[in-house]
Coordinates of C-alpha atoms in Angstrom, one line a residue:
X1 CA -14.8 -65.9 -24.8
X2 CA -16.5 -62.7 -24.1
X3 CA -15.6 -63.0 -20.7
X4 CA -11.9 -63.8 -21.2
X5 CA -12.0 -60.1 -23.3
X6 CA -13.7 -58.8 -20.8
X7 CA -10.9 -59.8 -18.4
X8 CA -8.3 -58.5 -20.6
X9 CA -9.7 -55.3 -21.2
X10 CA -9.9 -54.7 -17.2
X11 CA -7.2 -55.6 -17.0
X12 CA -5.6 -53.0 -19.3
X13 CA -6.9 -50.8 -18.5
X14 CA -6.2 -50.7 -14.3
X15 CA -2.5 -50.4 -16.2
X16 CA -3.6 -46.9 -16.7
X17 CA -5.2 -45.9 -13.4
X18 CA -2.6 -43.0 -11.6
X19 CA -2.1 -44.6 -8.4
X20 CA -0.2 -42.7 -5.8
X21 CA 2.0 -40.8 -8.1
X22 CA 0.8 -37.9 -7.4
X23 CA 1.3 -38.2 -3.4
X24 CA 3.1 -36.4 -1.1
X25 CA 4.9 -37.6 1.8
X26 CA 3.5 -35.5 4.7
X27 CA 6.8 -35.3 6.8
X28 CA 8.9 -34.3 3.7
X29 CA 6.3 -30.7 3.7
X30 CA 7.2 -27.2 5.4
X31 CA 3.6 -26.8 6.7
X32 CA 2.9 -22.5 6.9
X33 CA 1.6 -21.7 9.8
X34 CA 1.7 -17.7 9.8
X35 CA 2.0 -14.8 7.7
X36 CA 3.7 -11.5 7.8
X37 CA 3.4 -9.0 5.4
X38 CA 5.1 -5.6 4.8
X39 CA 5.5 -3.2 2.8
X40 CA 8.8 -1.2 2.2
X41 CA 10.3 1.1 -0.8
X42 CA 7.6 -0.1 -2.8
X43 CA 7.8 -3.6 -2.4
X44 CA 5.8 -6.3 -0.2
X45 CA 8.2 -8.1 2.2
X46 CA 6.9 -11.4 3.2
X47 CA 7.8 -13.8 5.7
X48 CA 6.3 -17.6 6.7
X49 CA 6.4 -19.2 9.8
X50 CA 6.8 -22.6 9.8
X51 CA 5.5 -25.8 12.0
X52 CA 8.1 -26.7 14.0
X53 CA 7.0 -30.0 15.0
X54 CA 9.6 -30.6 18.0
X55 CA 7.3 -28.7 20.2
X56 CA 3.8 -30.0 18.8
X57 CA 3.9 -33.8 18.6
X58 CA 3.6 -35.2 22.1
X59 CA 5.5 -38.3 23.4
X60 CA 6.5 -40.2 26.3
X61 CA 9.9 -38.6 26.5
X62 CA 8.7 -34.9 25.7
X63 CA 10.5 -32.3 27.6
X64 CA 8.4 -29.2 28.7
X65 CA 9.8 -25.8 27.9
X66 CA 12.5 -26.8 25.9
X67 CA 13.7 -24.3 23.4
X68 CA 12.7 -25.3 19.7
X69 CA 13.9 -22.9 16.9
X70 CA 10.7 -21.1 14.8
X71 CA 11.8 -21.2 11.5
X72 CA 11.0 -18.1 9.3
X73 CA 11.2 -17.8 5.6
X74 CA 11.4 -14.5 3.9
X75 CA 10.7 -13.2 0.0
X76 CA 10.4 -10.1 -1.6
X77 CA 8.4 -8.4 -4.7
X78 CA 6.6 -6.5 -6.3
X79 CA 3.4 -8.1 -5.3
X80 CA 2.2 -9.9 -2.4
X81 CA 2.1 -13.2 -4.6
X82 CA 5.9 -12.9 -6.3
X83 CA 7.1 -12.1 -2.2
X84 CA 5.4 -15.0 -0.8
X85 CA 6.3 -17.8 -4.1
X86 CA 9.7 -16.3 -4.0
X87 CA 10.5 -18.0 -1.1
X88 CA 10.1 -21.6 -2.8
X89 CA 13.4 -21.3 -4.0
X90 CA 15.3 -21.6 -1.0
X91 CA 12.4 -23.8 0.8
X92 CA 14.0 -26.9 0.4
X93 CA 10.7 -28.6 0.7
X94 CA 7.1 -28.2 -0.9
X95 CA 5.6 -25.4 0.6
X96 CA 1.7 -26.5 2.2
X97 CA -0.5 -23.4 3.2
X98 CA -3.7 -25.5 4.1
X99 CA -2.7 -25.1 7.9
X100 CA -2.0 -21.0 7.9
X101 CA -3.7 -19.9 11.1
X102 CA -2.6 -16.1 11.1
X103 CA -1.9 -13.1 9.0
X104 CA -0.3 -9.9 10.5
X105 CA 0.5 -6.9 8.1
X106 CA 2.6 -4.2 8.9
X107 CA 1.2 -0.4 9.5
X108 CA 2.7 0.3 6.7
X109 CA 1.0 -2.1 4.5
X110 CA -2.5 -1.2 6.1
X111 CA -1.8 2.5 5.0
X112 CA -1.2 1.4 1.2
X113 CA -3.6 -0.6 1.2
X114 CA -4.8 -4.2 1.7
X115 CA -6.5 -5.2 -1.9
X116 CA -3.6 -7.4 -3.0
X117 CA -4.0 -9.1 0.6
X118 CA -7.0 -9.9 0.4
X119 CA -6.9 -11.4 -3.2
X120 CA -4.5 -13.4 -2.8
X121 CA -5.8 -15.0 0.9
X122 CA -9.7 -15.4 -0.8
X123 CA -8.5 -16.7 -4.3
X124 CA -5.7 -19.3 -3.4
X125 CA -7.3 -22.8 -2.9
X126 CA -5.1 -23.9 -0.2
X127 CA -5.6 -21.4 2.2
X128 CA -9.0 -21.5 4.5
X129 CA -11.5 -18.4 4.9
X130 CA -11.1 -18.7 9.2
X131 CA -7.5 -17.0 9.1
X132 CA -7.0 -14.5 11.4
X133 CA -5.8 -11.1 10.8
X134 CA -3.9 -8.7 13.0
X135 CA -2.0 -5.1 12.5
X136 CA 1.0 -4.4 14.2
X137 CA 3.2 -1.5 14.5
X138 CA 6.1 -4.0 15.4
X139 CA 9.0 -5.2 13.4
X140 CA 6.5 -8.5 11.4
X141 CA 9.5 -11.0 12.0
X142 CA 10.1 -10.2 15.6
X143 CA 5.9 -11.0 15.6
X144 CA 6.6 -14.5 14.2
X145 CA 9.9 -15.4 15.8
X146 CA 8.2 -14.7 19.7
X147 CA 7.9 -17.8 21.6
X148 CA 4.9 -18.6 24.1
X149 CA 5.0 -19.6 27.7
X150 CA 7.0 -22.3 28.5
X151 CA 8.4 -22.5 25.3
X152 CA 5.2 -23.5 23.6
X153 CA 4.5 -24.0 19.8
X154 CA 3.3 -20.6 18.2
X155 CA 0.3 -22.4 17.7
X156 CA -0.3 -22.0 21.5
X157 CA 0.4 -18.4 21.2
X158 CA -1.8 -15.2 21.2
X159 CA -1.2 -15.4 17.1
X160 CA -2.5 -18.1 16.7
X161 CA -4.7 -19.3 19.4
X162 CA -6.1 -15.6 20.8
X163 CA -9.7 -17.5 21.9
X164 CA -8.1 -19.4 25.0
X165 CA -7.4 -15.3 26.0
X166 CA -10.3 -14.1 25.6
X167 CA -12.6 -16.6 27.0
X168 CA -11.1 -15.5 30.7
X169 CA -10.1 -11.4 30.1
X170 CA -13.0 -10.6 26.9
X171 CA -11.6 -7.1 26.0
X172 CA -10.5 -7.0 21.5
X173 CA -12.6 -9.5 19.7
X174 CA -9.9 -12.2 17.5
X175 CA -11.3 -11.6 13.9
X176 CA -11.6 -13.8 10.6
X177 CA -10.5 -12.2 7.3
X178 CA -13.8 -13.3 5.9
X179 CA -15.5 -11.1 8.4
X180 CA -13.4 -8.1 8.1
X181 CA -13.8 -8.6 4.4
X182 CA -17.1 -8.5 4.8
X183 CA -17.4 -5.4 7.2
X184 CA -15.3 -3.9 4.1
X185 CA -18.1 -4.2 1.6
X186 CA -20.9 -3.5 3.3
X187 CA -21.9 0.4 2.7
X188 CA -22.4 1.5 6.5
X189 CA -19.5 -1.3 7.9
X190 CA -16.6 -0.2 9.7
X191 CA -14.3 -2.7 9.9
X192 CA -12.0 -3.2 13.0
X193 CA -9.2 -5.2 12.3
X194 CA -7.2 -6.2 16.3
X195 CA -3.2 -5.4 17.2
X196 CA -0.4 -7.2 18.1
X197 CA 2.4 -5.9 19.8
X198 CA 5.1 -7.5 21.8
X199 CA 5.2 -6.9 25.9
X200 CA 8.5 -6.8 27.3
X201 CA 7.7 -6.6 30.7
X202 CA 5.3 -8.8 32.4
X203 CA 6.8 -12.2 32.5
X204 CA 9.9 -13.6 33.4
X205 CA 11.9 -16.7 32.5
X206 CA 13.9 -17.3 36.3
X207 CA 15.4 -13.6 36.1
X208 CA 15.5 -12.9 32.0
X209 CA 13.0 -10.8 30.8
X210 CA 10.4 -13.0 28.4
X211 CA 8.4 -11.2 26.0
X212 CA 5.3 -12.1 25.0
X213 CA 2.5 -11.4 22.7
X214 CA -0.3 -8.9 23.4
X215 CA -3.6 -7.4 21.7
X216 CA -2.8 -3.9 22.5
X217 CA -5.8 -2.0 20.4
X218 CA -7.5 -2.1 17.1
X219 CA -7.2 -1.0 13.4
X220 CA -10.2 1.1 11.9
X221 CA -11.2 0.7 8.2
X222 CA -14.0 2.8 6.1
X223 CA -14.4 2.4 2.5
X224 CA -11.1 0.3 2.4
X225 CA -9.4 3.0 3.8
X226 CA -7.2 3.2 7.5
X227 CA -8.8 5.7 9.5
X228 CA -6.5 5.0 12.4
X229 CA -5.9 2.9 15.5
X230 CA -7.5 3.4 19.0
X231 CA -5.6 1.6 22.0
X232 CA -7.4 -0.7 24.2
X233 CA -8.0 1.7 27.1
X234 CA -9.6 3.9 24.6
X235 CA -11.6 0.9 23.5
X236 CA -12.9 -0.3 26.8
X237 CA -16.6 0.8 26.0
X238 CA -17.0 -1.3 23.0
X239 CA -16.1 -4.7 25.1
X240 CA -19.7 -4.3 26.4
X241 CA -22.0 -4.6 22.8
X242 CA -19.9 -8.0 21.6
X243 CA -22.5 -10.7 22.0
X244 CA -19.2 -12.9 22.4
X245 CA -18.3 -11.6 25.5
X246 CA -17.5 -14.2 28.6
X247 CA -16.0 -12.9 31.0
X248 CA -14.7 -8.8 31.5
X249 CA -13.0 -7.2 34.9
X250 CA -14.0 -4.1 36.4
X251 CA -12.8 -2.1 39.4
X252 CA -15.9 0.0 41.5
X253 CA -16.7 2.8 41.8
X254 CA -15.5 5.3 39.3
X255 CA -12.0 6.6 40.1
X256 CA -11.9 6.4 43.1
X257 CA -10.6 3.4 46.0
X258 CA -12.5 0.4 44.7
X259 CA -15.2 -1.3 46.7
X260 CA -15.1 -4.5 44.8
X261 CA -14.2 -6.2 41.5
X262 CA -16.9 -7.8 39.3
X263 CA -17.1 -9.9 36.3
X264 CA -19.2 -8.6 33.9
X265 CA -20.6 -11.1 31.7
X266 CA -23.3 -11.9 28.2
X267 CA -24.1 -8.9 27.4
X268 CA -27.8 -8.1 25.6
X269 CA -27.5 -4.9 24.0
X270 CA -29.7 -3.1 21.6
X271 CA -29.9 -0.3 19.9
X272 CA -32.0 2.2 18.5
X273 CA -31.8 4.7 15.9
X274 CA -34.4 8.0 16.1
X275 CA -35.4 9.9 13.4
X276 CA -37.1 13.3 14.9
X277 CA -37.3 17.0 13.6
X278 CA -34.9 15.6 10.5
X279 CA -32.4 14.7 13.3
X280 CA -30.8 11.2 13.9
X281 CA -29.9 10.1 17.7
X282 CA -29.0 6.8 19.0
X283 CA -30.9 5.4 21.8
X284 CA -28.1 2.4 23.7
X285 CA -29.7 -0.7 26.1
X286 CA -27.4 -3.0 27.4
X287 CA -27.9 -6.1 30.0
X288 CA -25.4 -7.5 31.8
X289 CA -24.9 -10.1 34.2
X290 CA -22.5 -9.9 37.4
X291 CA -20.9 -12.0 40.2
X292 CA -18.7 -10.7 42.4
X293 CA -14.9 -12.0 42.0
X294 CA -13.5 -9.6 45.1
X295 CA -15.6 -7.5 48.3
X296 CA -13.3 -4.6 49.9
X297 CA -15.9 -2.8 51.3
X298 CA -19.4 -3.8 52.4
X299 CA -21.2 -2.8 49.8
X300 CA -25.0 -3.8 49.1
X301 CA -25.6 -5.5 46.5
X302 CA -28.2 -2.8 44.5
X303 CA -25.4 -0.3 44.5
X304 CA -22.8 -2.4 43.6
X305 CA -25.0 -2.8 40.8
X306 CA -25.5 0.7 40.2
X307 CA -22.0 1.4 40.5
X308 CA -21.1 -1.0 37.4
X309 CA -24.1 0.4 35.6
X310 CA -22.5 3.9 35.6
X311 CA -19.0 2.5 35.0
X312 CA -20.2 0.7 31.4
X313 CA -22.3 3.6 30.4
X314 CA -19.3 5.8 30.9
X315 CA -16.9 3.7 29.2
X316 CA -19.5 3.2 26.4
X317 CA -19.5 7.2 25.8
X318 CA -15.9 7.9 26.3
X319 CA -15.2 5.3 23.4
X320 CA -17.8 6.7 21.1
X321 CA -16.5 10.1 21.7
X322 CA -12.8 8.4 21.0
X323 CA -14.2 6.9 18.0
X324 CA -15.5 10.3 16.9
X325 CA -12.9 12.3 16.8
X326 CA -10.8 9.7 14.8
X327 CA -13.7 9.5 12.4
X328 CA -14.4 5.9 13.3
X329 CA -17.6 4.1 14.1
X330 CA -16.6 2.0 17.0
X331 CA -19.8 1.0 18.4
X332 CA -20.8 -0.1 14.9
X333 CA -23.5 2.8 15.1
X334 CA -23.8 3.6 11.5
X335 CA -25.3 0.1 10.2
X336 CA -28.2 0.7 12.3
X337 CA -29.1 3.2 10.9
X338 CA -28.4 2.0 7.4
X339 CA -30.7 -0.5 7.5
X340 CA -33.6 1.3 9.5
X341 CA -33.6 4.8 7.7
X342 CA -31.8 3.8 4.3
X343 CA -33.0 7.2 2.8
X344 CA -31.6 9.3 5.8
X345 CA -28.3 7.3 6.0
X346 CA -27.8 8.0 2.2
X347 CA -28.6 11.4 2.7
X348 CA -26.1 11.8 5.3
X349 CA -23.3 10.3 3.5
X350 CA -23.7 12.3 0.3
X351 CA -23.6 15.7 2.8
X352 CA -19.6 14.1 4.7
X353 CA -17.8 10.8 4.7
X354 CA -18.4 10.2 7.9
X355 CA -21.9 11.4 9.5
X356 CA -21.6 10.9 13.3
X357 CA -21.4 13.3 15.5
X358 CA -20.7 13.5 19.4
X359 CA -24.2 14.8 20.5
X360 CA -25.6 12.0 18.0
X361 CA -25.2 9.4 20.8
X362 CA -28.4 10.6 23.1
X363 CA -29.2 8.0 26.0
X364 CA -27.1 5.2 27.1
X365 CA -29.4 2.8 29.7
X366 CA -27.4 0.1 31.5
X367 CA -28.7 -2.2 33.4
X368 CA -26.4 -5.1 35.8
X369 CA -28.0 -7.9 37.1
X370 CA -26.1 -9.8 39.9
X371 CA -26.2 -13.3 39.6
X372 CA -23.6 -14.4 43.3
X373 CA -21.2 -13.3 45.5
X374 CA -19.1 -16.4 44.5
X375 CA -18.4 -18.8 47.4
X376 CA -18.6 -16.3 49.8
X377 CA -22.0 -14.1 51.5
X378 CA -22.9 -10.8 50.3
X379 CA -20.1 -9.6 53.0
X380 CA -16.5 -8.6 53.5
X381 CA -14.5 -12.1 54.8

């Protein structure tokens, strides 16, 4: 008898068990890929790109470079959550944000301010903490609408995929919001947040011009607030103390006919802050390693060497000094000394907001290691 209650009771009570109610058919979701956020008249102007998924699910028929449609969804409001849910009204579909890749805000929006931004991203559940972010003085829709090569999904693009760049041409390091969120709240961080522009003129479809994505430079934040941007010439020092780097170009000797191209590669850098006489200086070592990728001249191999030394220690200088006079620490300088001399750092930031100075930056050591030639001799072929 028990048993048979037992039973019963069971079997009530699976009656009451949800099931699959609650599910959602995945191919009946618009599935967000990338942001873009503005800000105009006082309002944030948002806009979603959406997986297209002619161009990302592979089959037997698939046809290569054929032109897919990016569909973009806009909203407006008077906060960055009202633009974005505004746009569920004319979605047609649920709206899934667990697969958002990219964020890029306008200039304008970095100048008021990224607070709301950065709320919203860290406190909704659906969206992850490895998003990247990017500035851009571009139209944002014109960003999201740009196709890759061969008619790619924009997940292939610089957007969305920027690593696949950088591991062959290592110049602007592709950054998570967590870290620049990080950079933000840390007393002595400068955060550097990369940029996105469009490039008109490098790439051809037959005869039509193709534009494509392109890093151009780099956002600087202190204390939450936009000191400026740099452009990636102006940057070219600060390539050579990211531990990340792979692989990086450079043409020898300095500015004049090169001699040869190397690839400068994992870079060991330290450095050193000195307190002396109540004076701070920075002491710079940095380690390369080389190979050569083209030999115009022949050249040996301890002066090419040399040669690259003096190239990275200039370009290290020349970016400090850019950084400098836009009141930016682009070598990430300032932390250093943070953590060694907390006393002296504190001291200094009472006295200005910003407490570099040119003549700060005292020796610069650099030291190239060449590793080969490649599959040629030490010799001009």
């Amino acid at each position: 008898m028990k048993r048979t209650v037992l039973s019963i009771v069971c079997c009530a009570l699976l009656l009451l068990l949800p099931g699959c109610w609650n599910s959602k058919d995945i191919q009946n979701m618009a599935y967000v890929t990338a942001i873009g956020l503005d800000y105009v008249d006082g309002k944030y102007k948002s806009y979603i790109q959406v997986l297209n998924f002619s161009n990302v699910a592979q089959s037997q028929n698939a046809q290569v470079g054929k032109v897919v449609p990016i569909w973009i969804g806009t909203g407006e409001g008077k906060t960055v959550t009202e633009s974005l849910t505004s746009i569920y009204s004319t979605a047609q579909r649920r709206v899934y944000w667990g697969h958002m890749k990219a964020v890029v805000c306008s200039e304008r929006l970095l100048k008021h301010g990224m607070d709301q931004v950065f709320d919203m991203l860290n406190r909704f559940r659906e969206i992850r903490y490895n998003v990247l972010l990017y500035g851009t003085r571009d139209p944002v829709q014109d960003i999201l609408t740009e196709k890759s090569i061969l008619n790619f999904s924009p997940l292939e693009s610089v957007l969305e995929s920027p690593q696949q760049i950088y591991t062959q041409r290592s110049f602007i390091l592709p950054i998570y919001e967590f870290k620049i969120l990080a950079q933000l709240r840390e007393p002595s961080g400068t955060a550097i947040l990369p940029s996105l522009t469009i490039d008109y003129k490098d790439w051809y479809e037959d005869k039509k011009d193709h534009p494509m994505h392109r890093v151009s430079g780099a956002y600087f934040f202190d204390n939450r607030e936009l000191r400026g941007w740099l452009s990636e010439d102006d940057l070219r020092g600060t390539r050579w103390i990211q531990r990340q780097l792979e692989r990086s170009p450079v043409n020898i000797p300095i500015g004049k006919t090169p001699v040869a191209t190397l690839i400068l590669m994992k870079p060991h850098f330290v450095v050193e802050p000195k307190l002396e006489n109540d004076k701070i200086h920075f002491n710079i070592r940095i380690g390369l390693k080389s190979y050569v990728d083209l030999l115009i001249k022949d050249t040996p191999e301890s002066t090419l060497e040399k040669m690259a030394a003096e190239l990275v220690k200039k370009e290290v200088i020349e970016s400090y000094k850019k950084g400098v006079a836009l009141k930016s620490d682009v070598l990430m300088l300032e932390d250093k000394l943070y953590r060694k001399y907390p006393d002296k750092w504190r001291e200094l930031s009472k006295q200005s907001d910003f407490i570099l100075t040119e003549d700060m930056l005292k020796n610069v050591d650099v030291t190239i290691t060449m590793v080969n030639s490649g599959k040629y001799k030490q010799r001009v072929h």
